[in-house]
């Protein structure tokens, strides 16, 4: 029974797991797999030290089986196959009262503000749990959370069959956004500069352009009869991405803003006005996005699992984070939390 | 029969009007009144010299009566009371083919790209004409065009009864946006720094805050139970406006971008992501917006006509533009084009 702890200073320690007995309304889960998220990399780099209490177990892209349920935690039974939607809203702020608890003004993100899933046994509120269907292996089920992000983005972007969508940034989130947009019927172009990622995405049948080699604005207009793209997913968080996003769009096209920008960013507001463009902020997910992600993964219709480039033991989390940090040939790394 | 011509170098000349006989599909209008728009001021200042052929008649916020109709121009009869929606789309570009001719990629704006309405007789395409109802005086009907801008902005902003809307910038367009949003059932706050405008807007029963005296973010949150505004209309085109717009909004609130920004502008994209905000570009109007503006003005339910601070003869256009340019105590100036 072990856990991986973020200790600050780009260090993950692995030590004894301290199981928390499930209290009222809580469920204890035996964690099977947990993916390593870009957010975990941010945490590892120390960018979010103000939100964590070290040493802290992080991680939130997980799958597992119910170990025990506390009183009033619903009808969860030991062995039930589950995943967790790691959001704990306050229930009382204006956002919660308006039905937008996923972006609660006092949101606790479980795995940052509360202990995470890189441990053998994890105790969470029962309201966060979704059932994993029998046909979906638990390693694949660790992809539900990032796929739910993509389902949220594609839903808020209102992608329609036959639309042309550009995904700026082909990392793990850009890749799942591209696959979910393709599933929604869009023609999809991904822009990416990392050769490993370009190769992997192309092997999934996605069109990929390297913006250092291709004039994106010209190419997208050629592909769309001079109109421009219907939608652009800005997933890169780069100045190059925010600079080009509005230039790629047709009249009344939509930018779906998925990336985190840490500072004020120059935006071509004139083009937003002139072409009546829309910018749509999209953060995390709602319960329906998890339901859709589970159904999509269970259907096997898109090759999400090809994004898994390695399954490491808990002891390998440090190595995985270092590989991600230096842009090594990795896409999605999973950790086997029973290792 | 006279016309006011923009001659470059901040100069308006008044000379003989050269009536253009209406060709096929055209209608000649005896212009009654024409409002002076912020766009006319931009033209006057030389900012749009690349789009005009001097000497050029400008002006586009007009009312009048049909003088003559060319072949195939519909059933317009001399004396019919009309206004013009001054947009001439190409009909063939991707925007037009998608039903968005008002933001045609090759749009001719009549009064900039083609001769305008500061003249006694004006000939325009018949497809631009809307009928003015009998009860609406023609001087008041010159407000239809700017009110249609506001109807477009409020419609694209999807303003609902009971919502809290902030209008940043209380000039002529901000003022009509505020009145149309109020008509739609919103609680409206206008932000403005010009004392004359503040006084006029307050006399119309609008709440107005001077951002140099009021902490807007604090005030708006106090007014909305800590939630933030449902919608912000950015009409100012100022860096202060674009800096504060996202801070005023509740989770999933909307910025309706009405202002023209001439350069890249710093935007708080993090807040758009974090609160799932939306930015909605809104330019000119569609036919339904003209219909709504005509009905609203005819109803007399909102005091739009109180915004008219002067009716000048054609000879007074130069003076009116100069007054607007130096921020004198004017809101909407009309020109009597039969003077």
Tab-separated table of N, CA and C in Angstrom, chain B residues 17-99:
chain	number	residue	atom	x	y	z
B	17	UNK	N	-25.709	69.589	-55.331
B	17	UNK	CA	-26.028	68.169	-55.326
B	17	UNK	C	-26.182	67.720	-56.779
B	18	UNK	N	-25.593	66.606	-57.107
B	18	UNK	CA	-25.720	66.065	-58.460
B	18	UNK	C	-26.630	64.843	-58.379
B	19	UNK	N	-27.924	65.007	-58.581
B	19	UNK	CA	-28.838	63.874	-58.427
B	19	UNK	C	-28.499	62.769	-59.417
B	20	UNK	N	-28.571	61.543	-58.935
B	20	UNK	CA	-28.316	60.375	-59.779
B	20	UNK	C	-29.663	59.737	-60.096
B	21	UNK	N	-29.991	59.648	-61.365
B	21	UNK	CA	-31.260	59.005	-61.756
B	21	UNK	C	-31.234	57.550	-61.314
B	22	UNK	N	-32.299	57.041	-60.740
B	22	UNK	CA	-32.302	55.642	-60.305
B	22	UNK	C	-32.285	54.683	-61.486
B	23	UNK	N	-31.283	53.832	-61.507
B	23	UNK	CA	-31.173	52.800	-62.544
B	23	UNK	C	-32.011	51.585	-62.114
B	24	UNK	N	-31.875	50.510	-62.860
B	24	UNK	CA	-32.614	49.285	-62.531
B	24	UNK	C	-32.287	48.843	-61.104
B	25	UNK	N	-33.339	48.590	-60.317
B	25	UNK	CA	-33.137	48.127	-58.950
B	25	UNK	C	-32.751	49.214	-57.982
B	26	UNK	N	-32.812	50.453	-58.394
B	26	UNK	CA	-32.431	51.557	-57.503
B	26	UNK	C	-33.616	52.466	-57.198
B	27	UNK	N	-33.486	53.186	-56.099
B	27	UNK	CA	-34.504	54.150	-55.692
B	27	UNK	C	-33.809	55.463	-55.353
B	28	UNK	N	-34.400	56.556	-55.798
B	28	UNK	CA	-33.883	57.882	-55.435
B	28	UNK	C	-34.719	58.413	-54.263
B	29	UNK	N	-34.019	58.883	-53.239
B	29	UNK	CA	-34.680	59.327	-52.005
B	29	UNK	C	-34.398	60.805	-51.765
B	30	UNK	N	-35.460	61.531	-51.427
B	30	UNK	CA	-35.276	62.900	-50.945
B	30	UNK	C	-34.946	62.785	-49.464
B	31	UNK	N	-33.703	63.090	-49.105
B	31	UNK	CA	-33.244	62.875	-47.730
B	31	UNK	C	-33.830	63.949	-46.820
B	32	UNK	N	-34.444	63.516	-45.753
B	32	UNK	CA	-34.963	64.460	-44.761
B	32	UNK	C	-33.852	64.818	-43.767
B	33	UNK	N	-33.495	63.856	-42.926
B	33	UNK	CA	-32.462	64.087	-41.919
B	33	UNK	C	-31.406	62.994	-42.000
B	34	UNK	N	-30.195	63.354	-41.606
B	34	UNK	CA	-29.108	62.365	-41.525
B	34	UNK	C	-28.295	62.645	-40.270
B	35	UNK	N	-28.182	61.633	-39.402
B	35	UNK	CA	-27.399	61.777	-38.186
B	35	UNK	C	-25.906	61.723	-38.477
B	36	UNK	N	-25.134	62.352	-37.591
B	36	UNK	CA	-23.676	62.320	-37.716
B	36	UNK	C	-23.160	61.204	-36.812
B	37	UNK	N	-22.494	60.229	-37.425
B	37	UNK	CA	-22.046	59.015	-36.731
B	37	UNK	C	-20.592	59.153	-36.311
B	38	UNK	N	-20.194	58.373	-35.315
B	38	UNK	CA	-18.787	58.294	-34.970
B	38	UNK	C	-17.933	57.894	-36.161
B	39	UNK	N	-18.498	57.091	-37.050
B	39	UNK	CA	-17.765	56.713	-38.259
B	39	UNK	C	-17.512	57.930	-39.148
B	40	UNK	N	-18.502	58.839	-39.211
B	40	UNK	CA	-18.283	60.063	-39.984
B	40	UNK	C	-17.138	60.880	-39.388
B	41	UNK	N	-17.051	60.851	-38.047
B	41	UNK	CA	-15.947	61.563	-37.399
B	41	UNK	C	-14.607	60.918	-37.750
B	42	UNK	N	-14.575	59.579	-37.769
B	42	UNK	CA	-13.356	58.881	-38.202
B	42	UNK	C	-12.981	59.298	-39.624
B	43	UNK	N	-13.978	59.328	-40.505
B	43	UNK	CA	-13.736	59.749	-41.889
B	43	UNK	C	-13.183	61.170	-41.913
B	44	UNK	N	-13.829	62.056	-41.174
B	44	UNK	CA	-13.461	63.477	-41.120
B	44	UNK	C	-12.011	63.640	-40.663
B	45	UNK	N	-11.610	62.777	-39.717
B	45	UNK	CA	-10.244	62.867	-39.185
B	45	UNK	C	-9.215	62.265	-40.139
B	46	UNK	N	-9.686	61.674	-41.238
B	46	UNK	CA	-8.762	61.143	-42.235
B	46	UNK	C	-8.372	59.700	-42.021
B	47	UNK	N	-8.974	59.037	-41.000
B	47	UNK	CA	-8.572	57.663	-40.680
B	47	UNK	C	-8.975	56.661	-41.757
B	48	UNK	N	-9.913	57.046	-42.619
B	48	UNK	CA	-10.427	56.091	-43.606
B	48	UNK	C	-10.259	56.635	-45.026
B	49	UNK	N	-9.252	57.480	-45.209
B	49	UNK	CA	-9.060	58.090	-46.531
B	49	UNK	C	-8.815	57.052	-47.630
B	50	UNK	N	-8.306	55.879	-47.227
B	50	UNK	CA	-8.047	54.832	-48.219
B	50	UNK	C	-9.340	54.245	-48.772
B	51	UNK	N	-10.470	54.492	-48.105
B	51	UNK	CA	-11.727	53.894	-48.574
B	51	UNK	C	-12.618	54.884	-49.329
B	52	UNK	N	-12.286	56.175	-49.322
B	52	UNK	CA	-13.183	57.164	-49.936
B	52	UNK	C	-12.527	57.796	-51.170
B	53	UNK	N	-13.387	58.336	-52.044
B	53	UNK	CA	-12.905	59.040	-53.241
B	53	UNK	C	-13.323	60.495	-53.110
B	54	UNK	N	-12.411	61.324	-52.732
B	54	UNK	CA	-12.728	62.729	-52.450
B	54	UNK	C	-12.865	63.542	-53.728
B	55	UNK	N	-13.708	64.556	-53.748
B	55	UNK	CA	-14.662	64.889	-52.677
B	55	UNK	C	-15.798	63.877	-52.633
B	56	UNK	N	-16.165	63.432	-51.446
B	56	UNK	CA	-17.211	62.410	-51.330
B	56	UNK	C	-18.290	62.822	-50.341
B	57	UNK	N	-19.523	62.584	-50.736
B	57	UNK	CA	-20.636	62.748	-49.810
B	57	UNK	C	-20.615	61.558	-48.851
B	58	UNK	N	-20.622	61.827	-47.547
B	58	UNK	CA	-20.671	60.754	-46.552
B	58	UNK	C	-22.044	60.768	-45.870
B	59	UNK	N	-22.189	60.029	-44.785
B	59	UNK	CA	-23.459	60.013	-44.044
B	59	UNK	C	-24.304	58.791	-44.355
B	60	UNK	N	-24.922	58.207	-43.301
B	60	UNK	CA	-25.693	56.973	-43.521
B	60	UNK	C	-26.818	56.761	-42.512
B	61	UNK	N	-26.996	57.651	-41.543
B	61	UNK	CA	-28.077	57.482	-40.532
B	61	UNK	C	-29.238	58.378	-40.936
B	62	UNK	N	-30.039	57.931	-41.868
B	62	UNK	CA	-30.944	58.876	-42.540
B	62	UNK	C	-32.407	58.460	-42.543
B	63	UNK	N	-33.218	59.430	-42.952
B	63	UNK	CA	-34.643	59.225	-43.212
B	63	UNK	C	-34.996	60.074	-44.428
B	64	UNK	N	-36.102	59.757	-45.059
B	64	UNK	CA	-36.490	60.553	-46.218
B	64	UNK	C	-37.748	60.017	-46.862
B	65	UNK	N	-38.003	60.504	-48.080
B	65	UNK	CA	-39.171	60.060	-48.844
B	65	UNK	C	-38.718	59.677	-50.242
B	66	UNK	N	-39.389	58.688	-50.781
B	66	UNK	CA	-39.033	58.246	-52.129
B	66	UNK	C	-39.334	59.363	-53.123
B	67	UNK	N	-38.358	59.614	-53.997
B	67	UNK	CA	-38.529	60.629	-55.046
B	67	UNK	C	-38.867	59.942	-56.370
B	68	UNK	N	-38.146	58.847	-56.630
B	68	UNK	CA	-38.378	58.113	-57.882
B	68	UNK	C	-37.805	56.715	-57.732
B	69	UNK	N	-38.410	55.758	-58.435
B	69	UNK	CA	-37.924	54.378	-58.392
B	69	UNK	C	-37.566	53.939	-59.795
B	70	UNK	N	-36.414	53.288	-59.945
B	70	UNK	CA	-36.015	52.758	-61.239
B	70	UNK	C	-36.775	51.470	-61.551
B	71	UNK	N	-36.552	50.903	-62.753
B	71	UNK	CA	-37.215	49.647	-63.122
B	71	UNK	C	-36.806	48.530	-62.154
B	72	UNK	N	-37.742	47.665	-61.838
B	72	UNK	CA	-37.427	46.502	-61.005
B	72	UNK	C	-37.034	46.839	-59.594
B	73	UNK	N	-37.448	47.997	-59.106
B	73	UNK	CA	-37.078	48.408	-57.751
B	73	UNK	C	-38.201	48.168	-56.764
B	74	UNK	N	-39.159	47.330	-57.138
B	74	UNK	CA	-40.269	47.059	-56.223
B	74	UNK	C	-41.366	48.094	-56.385
B	75	UNK	N	-42.245	48.130	-55.401
B	75	UNK	CA	-43.446	48.970	-55.540
B	75	UNK	C	-43.319	50.286	-54.785
B	76	UNK	N	-42.121	50.797	-54.662
B	76	UNK	CA	-41.945	52.079	-53.976
B	76	UNK	C	-42.565	53.198	-54.800
B	77	UNK	N	-43.298	54.083	-54.109
B	77	UNK	CA	-44.012	55.189	-54.750
B	77	UNK	C	-43.450	56.512	-54.242
B	78	UNK	N	-43.454	57.529	-55.087
B	78	UNK	CA	-43.021	58.847	-54.606
B	78	UNK	C	-43.794	59.231	-53.351
B	79	UNK	N	-43.059	59.731	-52.384
B	79	UNK	CA	-43.675	60.137	-51.123
B	79	UNK	C	-43.614	59.085	-50.034
B	80	UNK	N	-43.312	57.838	-50.398
B	80	UNK	CA	-43.181	56.796	-49.372
B	80	UNK	C	-42.087	57.202	-48.376
B	81	UNK	N	-42.405	57.048	-47.092
B	81	UNK	CA	-41.453	57.438	-46.037
B	81	UNK	C	-40.528	56.248	-45.754
B	82	UNK	N	-39.218	56.469	-45.814
B	82	UNK	CA	-38.263	55.350	-45.797
B	82	UNK	C	-36.996	55.681	-45.018
B	83	UNK	N	-36.283	54.604	-44.692
B	83	UNK	CA	-34.895	54.719	-44.246
B	83	UNK	C	-34.091	53.664	-44.990
B	84	UNK	N	-32.775	53.777	-44.902
B	84	UNK	CA	-31.879	52.906	-45.668
B	84	UNK	C	-30.976	52.124	-44.719
B	85	UNK	N	-30.907	50.811	-44.937
B	85	UNK	CA	-29.914	49.964	-44.266
B	85	UNK	C	-28.700	49.945	-45.171
B	86	UNK	N	-27.646	50.717	-44.817
B	86	UNK	CA	-26.644	51.098	-45.824
B	86	UNK	C	-25.585	50.037	-46.116
B	87	UNK	N	-26.009	48.817	-46.346
B	87	UNK	CA	-25.081	47.715	-46.601
B	87	UNK	C	-25.338	47.139	-47.984
B	88	UNK	N	-24.271	46.993	-48.750
B	88	UNK	CA	-24.395	46.419	-50.087
B	88	UNK	C	-23.442	45.227	-50.201
B	89	UNK	N	-23.910	44.034	-49.827
B	89	UNK	CA	-23.049	42.843	-49.863
B	89	UNK	C	-22.895	42.306	-51.278
B	90	UNK	N	-21.829	41.512	-51.474
B	90	UNK	CA	-21.523	41.024	-52.823
B	90	UNK	C	-22.458	39.903	-53.248
B	91	UNK	N	-22.963	39.157	-52.289
B	91	UNK	CA	-23.882	38.064	-52.604
B	91	UNK	C	-23.206	36.766	-53.005
B	92	UNK	N	-21.893	36.763	-53.103
B	92	UNK	CA	-21.211	35.585	-53.645
B	92	UNK	C	-20.096	35.042	-52.757
B	93	UNK	N	-19.680	35.777	-51.747
B	93	UNK	CA	-18.561	35.323	-50.907
B	93	UNK	C	-19.059	34.279	-49.908
B	94	UNK	N	-18.140	33.587	-49.225
B	94	UNK	CA	-18.580	32.577	-48.262
B	94	UNK	C	-19.498	33.137	-47.175
B	95	UNK	N	-19.265	34.370	-46.734
B	95	UNK	CA	-20.138	34.941	-45.692
B	95	UNK	C	-21.543	35.159	-46.237
B	96	UNK	N	-21.640	35.704	-47.447
B	96	UNK	CA	-22.957	35.914	-48.058
B	96	UNK	C	-23.661	34.581	-48.272
B	97	UNK	N	-22.928	33.600	-48.790
B	97	UNK	CA	-23.549	32.303	-49.073
B	97	UNK	C	-24.009	31.607	-47.799
B	98	UNK	N	-23.374	31.950	-46.674
B	98	UNK	CA	-23.796	31.369	-45.399
B	98	UNK	C	-24.904	32.186	-44.733
B	99	UNK	N	-25.386	33.224	-45.424
B	99	UNK	CA	-26.492	34.008	-44.871
B	99	UNK	C	-26.055	35.155	-43.987
